[in-house]
Amino acid sequence: MTLSIAALIEQNAGAAEKRENLLADDLYTFRMRELPQLLDEIDGVLLQAGAGTDSCLAVECNNSVPSALLALALMRAGRSFILAPPSIAENDLKPVPRFCTHRIVVSSPETATVPAANCLRIEANPFYNGKPAVPEKLYLRTSGSMGVSKIVVHSHASLLGNARNVVGKYGFTAESRASIPVPLAHMYGFGAEFLAAVIAGSSIDLLDKTNVVKYLDRERRFNPDIVFVTPSLCEMLLTAFRKPRTQYQAFVTSGQRIGEELFRAFDQVVAGRLINQYGSSEMGATAACDFDDTLDKRATEIGRPMEGVELRLQPCPDTGSELYCRHPWGFEGYLDEDGEWIAKAAADGWYRTGDIAVKTAGGSMIVTGRADASVNRSGYLVMLSDIERIVEKLEGVGEVAVVAGKKETERGQSIAAFCVLRSGIVLDGTQVRRRCASLMPPYAVPDEVRIVTELPLLASGKLNRRALEALVS
Amino acid sequence: MEKIIDRLRHLVGEKLDLNLNPEEIDPDAQLIDGGLKLDSLSLVKLIALSEQEFKVEFEEDALSMESFASLRALAGVIGAHLNGRHSRPETATV
């Protein structure tokens, strides 16, 4: 059966067991039966702003009802759009891909008396390159943590196929109450949890800028039973949950590997309902353990592949075996900012995840690391080379090498930067670190910056990263 | 109350790595959305630091956006408890 958002919206609005279900956020609360009318209003606002059905839109979305309605309206009409997290500041707007005709910024009003459709600020993209929109695509930015990201292409059909797998895996139904504290602009929040809840006709509560006290406030009000979180949020909630939780059917975590100790502690608090989902922007939800798997399995293994998904290991001499994935609902490829293909997904469908994994005796897999040099910090995959690129542009800095340390910090694995200064420059590590803080997100700032006179090299003349890693271990 | 606020200002200024001088912190500034703009991690730290500093243990109901609206609001919650009836010998419950 082919799914369509248009049909789902109609079903959710009409079916007796779904029509009174909620779509809510900090401010708004709507019933599913109201959605067709609300989406019509959004269509009207888009048309009025000159964003016709042949335009491709860049949506800066927060976790709000207006954002969710906009995404549903666009999918209902088979329109193409890119979802991106909101710009941090008005005077520092994120770039809009040049193949998009318009930028839409979703704002949060002061009161719910403002119609949801009026929360959209629509402006023409002055750098639009004239490329015609390809219908029924969703574009997502890869989780490039320094703004160096590629654009992942999915079809609406593959998104819905992916989400349908999620529905079955965690048991979303019309009675489910799904809380979404993870960004709607990412595959995990939008493609996995939000669309799964829409397919099942569940009630949905969107949490923007989640913190523990906001989570607790909303948990008291909405009483969710399915929630997708990140390991960092698990860690924070662990300090805030002062009594065990038995109401949850599924507490799903993803986005980075969750530490085993944290998994076990959190699983106990949520009565054994914690599942670590394995996935990516490119492949969506790929694998997860089942609730009846043992705690040992759930805490360490990636679990059973989602329906139709195949996984295999490919031996690699330098790094161990790399994990490859073939997904019936995988991505189509990567675009650049002009809408030109950087790379198409492999013709045979196998995708290199970049993860190193080992097979267990039972045939499941455990991810043990990354093939490329990166660390997970506060839920973001941070490429060490991206940090190097920023630090080497600092005034006075000559060469730089960034390595991951062995220490665990509050934000994840530690990061250390080694800098060689230009001659005549006097700077200390603290000063360099402070400058880094103004140029990159807090989770990417190296925990330690050391000034050195030269970087250690191998006989080949290449940087000796192992020597630097030994210095910080 | 003012004493509690003062101790909270020092906690925020000195222990939260926000580059803020305790004397400059406005006790009525919003802690989260505007004002001091505590991120989620700093908020968790503030909860833990407050519990240590005042030897209290917040109950879940006290962990609300209202309690953490500003340092003054938080001081109110802590103060009400310290003067209240729920104290335990070592650790009190707010």
Coordinates of C-alpha atoms in Angstrom, one line a residue:
Chain A
M1 CA 0.0 0.0 0.0
T2 CA 1.4 3.4 -1.0
L3 CA 1.1 6.0 1.7
S4 CA 0.3 9.6 1.0
I5 CA 0.3 12.5 3.4
A6 CA -2.9 13.9 1.8
A7 CA -4.7 10.6 2.5
L8 CA -3.3 10.3 6.0
I9 CA -4.4 13.9 6.9
E10 CA -7.9 13.1 5.7
Q11 CA -8.0 9.8 7.6
N12 CA -6.7 11.4 10.8
A13 CA -9.2 14.1 10.6
G14 CA -12.1 11.7 10.0
A15 CA -11.5 8.5 11.9
A16 CA -13.3 8.5 15.2
E17 CA -10.3 7.2 17.1
K18 CA -8.0 9.8 15.7
R19 CA -9.9 13.0 15.1
E20 CA -9.7 14.3 18.6
N21 CA -6.0 13.6 19.0
L22 CA -3.7 16.5 19.5
L23 CA -1.0 18.4 17.7
A24 CA 0.5 20.7 20.3
D25 CA 3.5 22.8 21.2
D26 CA 4.4 25.4 23.9
L27 CA 1.5 27.6 22.7
Y28 CA -0.8 25.9 20.3
T29 CA -3.1 22.9 20.7
F30 CA -5.1 21.7 17.7
R31 CA -7.2 18.6 17.1
M32 CA -6.4 16.3 14.1
R33 CA -9.8 17.1 12.7
E34 CA -8.7 20.8 12.3
L35 CA -5.6 20.0 10.3
P36 CA -7.1 20.0 6.7
Q37 CA -8.4 23.5 7.3
L38 CA -5.1 24.7 8.9
L39 CA -3.1 23.2 6.0
D40 CA -5.4 25.0 3.5
E41 CA -4.6 28.3 5.3
I42 CA -0.9 27.6 4.9
D43 CA -1.3 26.9 1.2
G44 CA -3.1 30.2 0.9
V45 CA -0.4 32.1 2.7
L46 CA 2.3 30.5 0.5
L47 CA 0.4 31.3 -2.7
Q48 CA -0.2 34.9 -1.6
A49 CA 3.6 35.3 -1.0
G50 CA 4.3 34.1 -4.5
A51 CA 5.6 30.7 -3.4
G52 CA 3.7 28.8 -6.0
T53 CA 3.5 25.0 -6.3
D54 CA 6.5 25.0 -8.7
S55 CA 8.8 26.6 -6.1
C56 CA 11.3 24.8 -3.9
L57 CA 11.4 26.2 -0.4
A58 CA 14.1 26.5 2.3
V59 CA 12.3 26.1 5.6
E60 CA 14.0 27.1 8.9
C61 CA 11.9 25.2 11.3
N62 CA 11.7 25.1 15.0
N63 CA 9.8 22.4 17.0
S64 CA 6.5 24.2 16.7
V65 CA 3.0 23.5 15.4
P66 CA 3.4 26.1 12.6
S67 CA 6.6 24.3 11.5
A68 CA 4.9 20.9 11.6
L69 CA 1.8 22.3 9.7
L70 CA 4.0 23.8 7.0
A71 CA 5.9 20.6 6.5
L72 CA 2.7 18.7 6.2
A73 CA 1.2 21.2 3.8
L74 CA 4.2 20.9 1.6
M75 CA 4.2 17.2 1.6
R76 CA 0.5 17.1 1.1
A77 CA 0.9 19.1 -2.1
G78 CA 3.9 17.0 -3.2
R79 CA 6.2 20.1 -3.0
S80 CA 9.9 20.1 -2.5
F81 CA 11.6 21.7 0.5
I82 CA 14.7 21.7 2.6
L83 CA 14.3 21.5 6.4
A84 CA 17.0 23.3 8.4
P85 CA 17.3 24.3 12.0
P86 CA 16.6 28.0 12.7
S87 CA 19.3 30.6 12.4
I88 CA 20.8 31.5 15.7
A89 CA 20.5 35.3 15.2
E90 CA 18.5 37.6 12.9
N91 CA 21.7 39.2 11.7
D92 CA 23.4 35.9 11.1
L93 CA 20.9 34.1 8.8
K94 CA 21.9 30.7 7.5
P95 CA 22.6 30.5 3.8
V96 CA 19.7 29.3 1.7
P97 CA 20.6 26.8 -1.1
R98 CA 20.7 28.6 -4.4
F99 CA 18.2 26.2 -5.9
C100 CA 15.5 27.3 -3.5
T101 CA 13.1 30.1 -4.6
H102 CA 12.2 31.2 -1.1
R103 CA 13.3 31.2 2.5
I104 CA 10.6 30.6 5.1
V105 CA 11.4 31.4 8.7
V106 CA 8.9 30.0 11.2
S107 CA 8.6 32.3 14.2
S108 CA 7.0 31.7 17.6
P109 CA 4.3 34.3 18.4
E110 CA 3.6 35.6 21.9
T111 CA 0.1 34.2 22.0
A112 CA -1.9 31.4 20.4
T113 CA -4.4 34.0 19.1
V114 CA -2.0 34.5 16.2
P115 CA -3.1 32.1 13.4
A116 CA -0.5 29.4 12.9
A117 CA -0.3 30.3 9.2
N118 CA 0.8 33.9 10.2
C119 CA 3.9 32.6 11.8
L120 CA 5.6 32.1 8.5
R121 CA 7.9 34.8 7.2
I122 CA 8.3 34.1 3.5
E123 CA 10.9 35.9 1.4
A124 CA 12.2 35.4 -2.1
N125 CA 15.8 34.1 -2.3
P126 CA 17.8 36.8 -4.0
F127 CA 20.4 34.2 -5.0
Y128 CA 17.9 31.8 -6.6
N129 CA 19.7 30.3 -9.6
G130 CA 16.6 29.6 -11.7
K131 CA 16.8 25.8 -11.3
P132 CA 13.3 24.3 -11.7
A133 CA 12.0 22.4 -8.6
V134 CA 11.9 18.7 -8.7
P135 CA 8.6 17.6 -7.2
E136 CA 8.2 15.4 -4.0
K137 CA 11.6 15.8 -2.5
L138 CA 12.7 16.5 1.0
Y139 CA 16.2 17.8 1.4
L140 CA 18.0 17.6 4.7
R141 CA 21.4 18.9 5.7
T142 CA 23.8 16.3 7.0
S143 CA 24.8 16.9 10.6
G144 CA 27.9 18.7 9.6
S145 CA 28.6 20.5 12.8
M146 CA 30.5 23.5 11.6
G147 CA 28.2 24.6 8.8
V148 CA 30.1 22.5 6.3
S149 CA 27.3 20.2 5.3
K150 CA 26.0 18.4 2.3
I151 CA 22.3 18.3 1.3
V152 CA 20.8 14.8 1.5
V153 CA 18.0 14.1 -1.0
H154 CA 15.0 11.9 -0.1
S155 CA 11.7 11.4 -1.9
H156 CA 8.5 11.8 0.0
A157 CA 7.7 8.2 -0.7
S158 CA 11.0 7.0 0.8
L159 CA 10.4 9.2 3.9
L160 CA 7.0 7.6 4.5
G161 CA 8.3 4.1 3.9
N162 CA 11.0 4.8 6.5
A163 CA 8.5 6.2 8.9
R164 CA 6.2 3.2 8.4
N165 CA 9.0 0.9 9.6
V166 CA 9.3 3.0 12.7
V167 CA 5.6 2.8 13.4
G168 CA 5.8 -1.0 13.5
K169 CA 9.0 -1.1 15.4
Y170 CA 7.9 0.9 18.4
G171 CA 4.1 0.2 18.2
F172 CA 2.8 3.7 17.4
T173 CA -1.0 3.7 17.3
A174 CA -3.9 6.2 17.4
E175 CA -3.7 5.9 21.2
S176 CA 0.0 6.8 21.4
R177 CA 1.1 10.2 22.7
A178 CA 4.4 11.1 21.0
S179 CA 6.6 13.8 22.6
I180 CA 9.2 15.3 20.2
P181 CA 12.0 17.1 22.0
V182 CA 14.6 16.4 19.2
P183 CA 14.8 18.8 16.2
L184 CA 12.2 18.5 13.5
A185 CA 14.8 19.7 11.1
H186 CA 16.6 16.4 11.2
M187 CA 15.8 12.9 9.9
Y188 CA 15.5 11.5 13.4
G189 CA 12.9 14.1 14.7
F190 CA 11.0 14.5 11.4
G191 CA 11.5 11.4 9.3
A192 CA 11.4 8.9 12.2
E193 CA 9.3 10.2 15.0
F194 CA 7.0 12.9 13.6
L195 CA 6.0 11.1 10.4
A196 CA 5.6 7.8 12.3
A197 CA 3.2 9.6 14.6
V198 CA 1.3 11.1 11.7
I199 CA 1.0 7.7 10.0
A200 CA -0.4 6.2 13.1
G201 CA -2.6 9.2 13.8
S202 CA -1.1 9.6 17.3
S203 CA -1.2 12.7 19.5
I204 CA 1.9 14.8 19.1
D205 CA 3.6 17.3 21.4
L206 CA 6.5 19.3 20.0
L207 CA 9.1 20.7 22.4
D208 CA 11.3 23.5 21.3
K209 CA 14.7 24.2 22.9
T210 CA 14.3 21.4 25.3
N211 CA 15.7 21.4 28.8
V212 CA 15.0 19.2 31.7
V213 CA 12.5 21.5 33.5
K214 CA 10.6 22.2 30.3
Y215 CA 10.5 18.4 29.7
L216 CA 9.1 17.8 33.1
D217 CA 6.5 20.6 32.8
R218 CA 5.3 19.2 29.5
E219 CA 5.5 15.6 30.6
R220 CA 3.1 16.5 33.4
R221 CA 0.7 18.2 30.9
F222 CA 0.9 15.8 27.9
N223 CA 1.6 12.5 29.6
P224 CA 3.6 11.1 26.6
D225 CA 4.2 7.4 26.1
I226 CA 6.7 7.5 23.2
V227 CA 9.6 9.9 23.1
F228 CA 12.7 10.1 20.9
V229 CA 15.7 11.7 22.7
T230 CA 19.5 12.0 22.4
P231 CA 21.9 10.4 24.8
S232 CA 22.7 13.9 26.1
L233 CA 19.1 14.5 27.0
C234 CA 19.0 11.0 28.6
E235 CA 21.9 12.0 30.8
M236 CA 20.2 15.3 31.8
L237 CA 16.8 13.6 32.4
L238 CA 18.5 11.0 34.6
T239 CA 19.4 13.8 37.0
A240 CA 15.9 15.3 36.8
F241 CA 13.7 12.1 37.0
R242 CA 13.4 11.7 40.7
K243 CA 11.0 8.8 40.5
P244 CA 10.7 5.8 38.1
R245 CA 8.7 6.2 34.9
T246 CA 6.3 3.4 34.1
Q247 CA 4.1 5.2 31.6
Y248 CA 6.5 5.0 28.7
Q249 CA 6.0 2.4 25.9
A250 CA 9.1 3.5 24.1
F251 CA 12.0 5.8 25.1
V252 CA 14.1 5.8 21.9
T253 CA 17.6 7.3 21.8
S254 CA 19.8 7.9 18.8
G255 CA 22.1 10.5 17.3
Q256 CA 25.3 9.3 18.9
R257 CA 26.3 6.1 20.7
I258 CA 25.0 6.0 24.1
G259 CA 27.4 5.0 26.8
E260 CA 26.6 1.5 28.2
E261 CA 26.6 2.8 31.8
L262 CA 24.2 5.6 31.0
F263 CA 22.0 3.1 29.0
R264 CA 21.7 0.8 31.9
A265 CA 21.0 3.5 34.4
F266 CA 18.4 5.2 32.3
D267 CA 16.8 2.0 31.2
Q268 CA 16.1 1.2 34.8
V269 CA 14.4 4.5 35.4
V270 CA 12.1 4.0 32.4
A271 CA 11.2 0.4 33.3
G272 CA 13.2 -1.3 30.6
R273 CA 11.7 0.6 27.7
L274 CA 14.9 2.2 26.4
I275 CA 15.9 1.4 22.8
N276 CA 18.9 2.7 21.0
Q277 CA 18.1 3.2 17.3
Y278 CA 20.8 3.0 14.7
G279 CA 20.4 5.4 11.7
S280 CA 21.5 8.3 9.7
S281 CA 20.3 11.3 7.7
E282 CA 21.0 9.2 4.6
M283 CA 19.4 5.9 5.6
G284 CA 16.9 7.0 8.2
A285 CA 16.0 4.5 10.8
T286 CA 18.2 1.5 10.1
A287 CA 18.2 -1.0 13.0
A288 CA 17.2 -1.2 16.6
C289 CA 16.9 -3.9 19.3
D290 CA 13.5 -5.1 20.4
F291 CA 12.0 -4.5 23.8
D292 CA 12.1 -8.2 24.7
D293 CA 15.9 -8.4 24.0
T294 CA 18.0 -8.7 27.1
L295 CA 19.4 -5.5 28.7
D296 CA 22.9 -6.6 27.7
K297 CA 21.9 -6.7 24.0
R298 CA 19.9 -3.5 24.1
A299 CA 22.8 -1.6 25.8
T300 CA 25.4 -2.7 23.3
E301 CA 24.1 -4.0 20.0
I302 CA 22.5 -2.2 17.1
G303 CA 19.8 -4.8 17.0
R304 CA 17.6 -6.1 14.2
P305 CA 17.6 -4.3 10.9
M306 CA 14.3 -2.5 10.1
E307 CA 12.0 -4.2 7.6
G308 CA 13.8 -4.6 4.2
V309 CA 17.1 -3.3 5.5
E310 CA 20.3 -5.3 5.0
L311 CA 23.6 -4.8 6.8
R312 CA 27.0 -6.2 6.0
L313 CA 30.6 -5.8 7.2
Q314 CA 33.4 -5.1 4.8
P315 CA 36.9 -5.7 6.1
C316 CA 39.2 -2.7 5.9
P317 CA 42.9 -3.2 6.7
D318 CA 43.4 0.2 8.5
T319 CA 40.3 0.5 10.6
G320 CA 38.6 -2.9 11.1
S321 CA 35.4 -3.8 9.4
E322 CA 33.2 -1.1 8.1
L323 CA 29.5 -1.3 8.3
Y324 CA 27.5 -1.0 5.0
C325 CA 23.8 -0.7 4.7
R326 CA 21.2 -1.2 2.0
H327 CA 17.8 0.3 2.7
P328 CA 14.6 0.1 0.7
W329 CA 13.9 3.7 1.7
G330 CA 17.4 5.2 1.6
F331 CA 18.5 8.5 0.2
E332 CA 19.0 9.4 -3.5
G333 CA 22.3 11.2 -3.1
Y334 CA 23.9 14.5 -2.1
L335 CA 23.4 17.9 -3.7
D336 CA 25.6 21.0 -3.4
E337 CA 24.2 24.5 -2.7
D338 CA 23.4 25.0 -6.4
G339 CA 21.3 21.8 -6.6
E340 CA 23.9 19.9 -8.6
W341 CA 24.7 16.3 -7.6
I342 CA 27.8 15.9 -5.6
A343 CA 27.3 12.2 -5.5
K344 CA 24.4 9.8 -6.2
A345 CA 23.6 6.9 -3.9
A346 CA 25.4 3.8 -5.1
A347 CA 23.6 2.0 -7.9
D348 CA 23.7 -1.3 -6.0
G349 CA 22.1 0.5 -3.0
W350 CA 24.9 -0.2 -0.5
Y351 CA 25.8 2.8 1.6
R352 CA 29.0 3.2 3.5
T353 CA 28.0 4.3 7.0
G354 CA 31.5 5.3 8.1
D355 CA 31.0 3.2 11.3
I356 CA 33.4 0.4 12.4
A357 CA 31.5 -2.6 13.7
V358 CA 32.1 -6.1 14.9
K359 CA 29.7 -9.1 14.6
T360 CA 28.6 -10.8 17.8
A361 CA 28.3 -14.5 18.3
G362 CA 24.5 -14.1 17.9
G363 CA 24.9 -12.5 14.5
S364 CA 24.1 -8.9 15.6
M365 CA 26.5 -6.1 15.4
I366 CA 28.2 -3.7 17.8
V367 CA 29.5 -0.3 16.5
T368 CA 32.9 0.3 18.0
G369 CA 33.9 3.6 16.4
R370 CA 34.1 5.7 13.3
A371 CA 36.3 5.2 10.2
D372 CA 36.9 8.9 9.9
A373 CA 38.3 11.1 12.6
S374 CA 35.3 12.5 14.4
V375 CA 33.9 12.6 17.9
N376 CA 30.4 12.8 19.2
R377 CA 29.8 15.9 21.3
S378 CA 26.5 16.8 22.9
G379 CA 24.8 14.7 20.3
Y380 CA 26.6 16.2 17.3
L381 CA 29.1 14.4 15.1
V382 CA 32.1 16.7 15.1
M383 CA 34.7 16.2 12.4
L384 CA 38.1 17.0 13.8
S385 CA 39.1 18.3 10.3
D386 CA 36.3 20.9 10.5
I387 CA 37.8 22.2 13.8
E388 CA 41.3 22.3 12.2
R389 CA 40.0 24.3 9.3
I390 CA 38.6 27.0 11.7
V391 CA 41.5 27.1 14.1
E392 CA 44.1 27.5 11.3
K393 CA 42.3 30.6 10.1
L394 CA 42.8 32.3 13.4
E395 CA 45.1 35.3 13.3
G396 CA 48.6 34.3 14.5
V397 CA 48.0 30.5 14.1
G398 CA 50.3 28.7 11.6
E399 CA 49.7 25.0 11.7
V400 CA 47.1 23.1 13.7
A401 CA 46.2 19.5 14.5
V402 CA 43.2 18.4 16.4
V403 CA 42.9 15.1 18.0
A404 CA 40.4 13.3 20.2
G405 CA 41.4 12.5 23.8
K406 CA 40.6 9.5 25.9
K407 CA 38.9 11.6 28.5
E408 CA 35.1 11.8 28.7
T409 CA 33.8 15.4 29.3
E410 CA 30.3 16.7 29.9
R411 CA 30.0 17.1 26.1
G412 CA 31.4 13.7 25.2
Q413 CA 34.9 12.6 24.2
S414 CA 37.5 15.3 24.8
I415 CA 39.1 17.3 22.0
A416 CA 42.6 18.8 22.1
A417 CA 44.1 21.2 19.6
F418 CA 47.9 21.6 19.0
C419 CA 48.9 24.9 17.4
V420 CA 52.1 26.2 16.0
L421 CA 52.1 30.0 16.1
R422 CA 53.4 32.2 13.3
S423 CA 56.8 33.7 14.2
G424 CA 56.7 36.7 16.5
I425 CA 53.2 35.9 17.7
V426 CA 52.5 35.6 21.4
L427 CA 49.4 33.8 22.3
D428 CA 48.5 31.2 24.9
G429 CA 46.2 28.2 24.7
T430 CA 43.4 30.0 26.7
Q431 CA 43.4 32.9 24.3
V432 CA 43.2 30.6 21.3
R433 CA 40.4 28.6 22.9
R434 CA 38.5 31.8 23.6
R435 CA 38.7 32.8 20.0
C436 CA 37.5 29.3 19.0
A437 CA 34.5 29.8 21.2
S438 CA 33.4 32.8 19.1
L439 CA 33.7 30.9 15.9
M440 CA 32.2 27.5 16.5
P441 CA 29.3 26.0 18.5
P442 CA 30.1 25.3 22.2
Y443 CA 30.2 21.5 21.8
A444 CA 32.9 21.8 19.1
V445 CA 35.4 24.1 21.1
P446 CA 38.5 22.0 22.0
D447 CA 38.7 21.3 25.7
E448 CA 42.4 22.0 25.6
V449 CA 44.6 24.1 23.3
R450 CA 48.3 23.6 23.5
I451 CA 50.9 25.8 21.8
V452 CA 53.8 23.8 20.4
T453 CA 56.8 24.8 18.4
E454 CA 56.3 22.1 15.8
L455 CA 53.9 19.2 15.0
P456 CA 55.3 15.7 15.1
L457 CA 55.6 14.1 11.7
L458 CA 56.0 10.6 10.4
A459 CA 58.9 9.6 8.2
S460 CA 56.6 10.1 5.2
G461 CA 56.2 13.7 6.2
K462 CA 52.5 13.2 7.2
L463 CA 51.3 14.3 10.6
N464 CA 51.9 11.8 13.4
R465 CA 48.4 11.9 15.0
R466 CA 49.2 8.9 17.2
A467 CA 52.0 10.9 18.9
L468 CA 49.6 13.7 19.6
E469 CA 47.0 11.4 20.9
A470 CA 49.5 9.9 23.3
L471 CA 50.2 13.4 24.6
V472 CA 46.6 13.9 25.6
S473 CA 45.8 10.4 26.9
Chain B
M1 CA 15.8 36.0 50.5
E2 CA 18.5 38.5 49.4
K3 CA 21.1 36.3 51.0
I4 CA 19.9 33.3 49.0
I5 CA 19.9 35.4 45.8
D6 CA 23.4 36.5 46.5
R7 CA 24.6 32.9 47.0
L8 CA 22.9 31.9 43.8
R9 CA 24.5 34.8 41.9
H10 CA 27.9 33.5 43.0
L11 CA 27.0 30.0 41.9
V12 CA 26.0 31.2 38.5
G13 CA 28.9 33.6 38.1
E14 CA 31.6 31.4 39.4
K15 CA 30.6 27.8 38.7
L16 CA 28.7 27.9 35.4
D17 CA 31.4 29.0 33.0
L18 CA 29.2 31.7 31.6
N19 CA 31.8 34.5 31.8
L20 CA 29.6 36.5 34.1
N21 CA 30.5 38.6 37.1
P22 CA 28.3 37.7 40.1
E23 CA 27.7 41.4 40.9
E24 CA 26.4 42.0 37.4
I25 CA 23.8 39.3 37.4
D26 CA 20.3 40.6 37.5
P27 CA 18.3 38.4 39.8
D28 CA 15.1 39.2 37.8
A29 CA 16.6 38.3 34.5
Q30 CA 15.1 35.3 32.8
L31 CA 17.3 32.3 33.4
I32 CA 16.5 30.3 30.3
D33 CA 14.8 32.0 27.3
G34 CA 16.1 35.5 27.5
G35 CA 18.4 37.2 30.0
L36 CA 21.0 34.8 31.1
K37 CA 20.2 32.3 28.4
L38 CA 21.3 29.2 30.3
D39 CA 21.7 26.3 28.0
S40 CA 20.3 22.9 28.9
L41 CA 23.6 21.7 30.4
S42 CA 24.1 24.8 32.5
L43 CA 20.5 24.4 33.8
V44 CA 21.3 20.8 35.0
K45 CA 24.4 22.1 36.7
L46 CA 22.5 24.9 38.4
I47 CA 20.0 22.3 39.8
A48 CA 22.8 20.2 41.1
L49 CA 24.8 23.2 42.5
S50 CA 21.8 24.6 44.2
E51 CA 21.0 21.3 45.9
Q52 CA 24.6 21.1 47.1
E53 CA 24.9 24.7 48.2
F54 CA 21.6 24.8 50.2
K55 CA 21.6 21.1 51.2
V56 CA 18.2 20.5 49.7
E57 CA 16.8 18.0 47.3
F58 CA 14.2 19.3 44.8
E59 CA 11.2 17.2 44.3
E60 CA 10.1 16.8 40.7
D61 CA 7.2 19.2 41.1
A62 CA 9.7 21.9 42.0
L63 CA 11.6 21.4 38.8
S64 CA 9.4 23.5 36.7
M65 CA 9.9 26.5 34.3
E66 CA 8.2 28.6 36.9
S67 CA 10.7 27.7 39.6
F68 CA 13.6 28.4 37.2
A69 CA 12.1 31.6 35.7
S70 CA 14.7 33.8 37.4
L71 CA 17.2 33.6 40.3
R72 CA 14.6 35.4 42.4
A73 CA 12.0 32.8 41.6
L74 CA 14.5 30.0 42.4
A75 CA 15.5 31.8 45.6
G76 CA 11.8 31.9 46.5
V77 CA 11.5 28.1 46.1
I78 CA 14.6 27.4 48.1
G79 CA 13.8 30.0 50.8
A80 CA 10.2 28.7 51.2
H81 CA 11.6 25.3 51.8
L82 CA 14.4 26.3 54.1
N83 CA 11.8 28.0 56.3
G84 CA 9.3 25.3 55.8
R85 CA 8.3 22.2 57.4
H86 CA 9.8 19.5 55.2
S87 CA 13.4 19.6 56.5
R88 CA 15.3 16.5 57.2
P89 CA 18.3 16.4 59.3
E90 CA 20.9 16.3 56.5
T91 CA 19.1 16.9 53.3
A92 CA 15.8 18.8 53.0
T93 CA 13.2 18.3 50.3
V94 CA 11.8 21.2 48.3

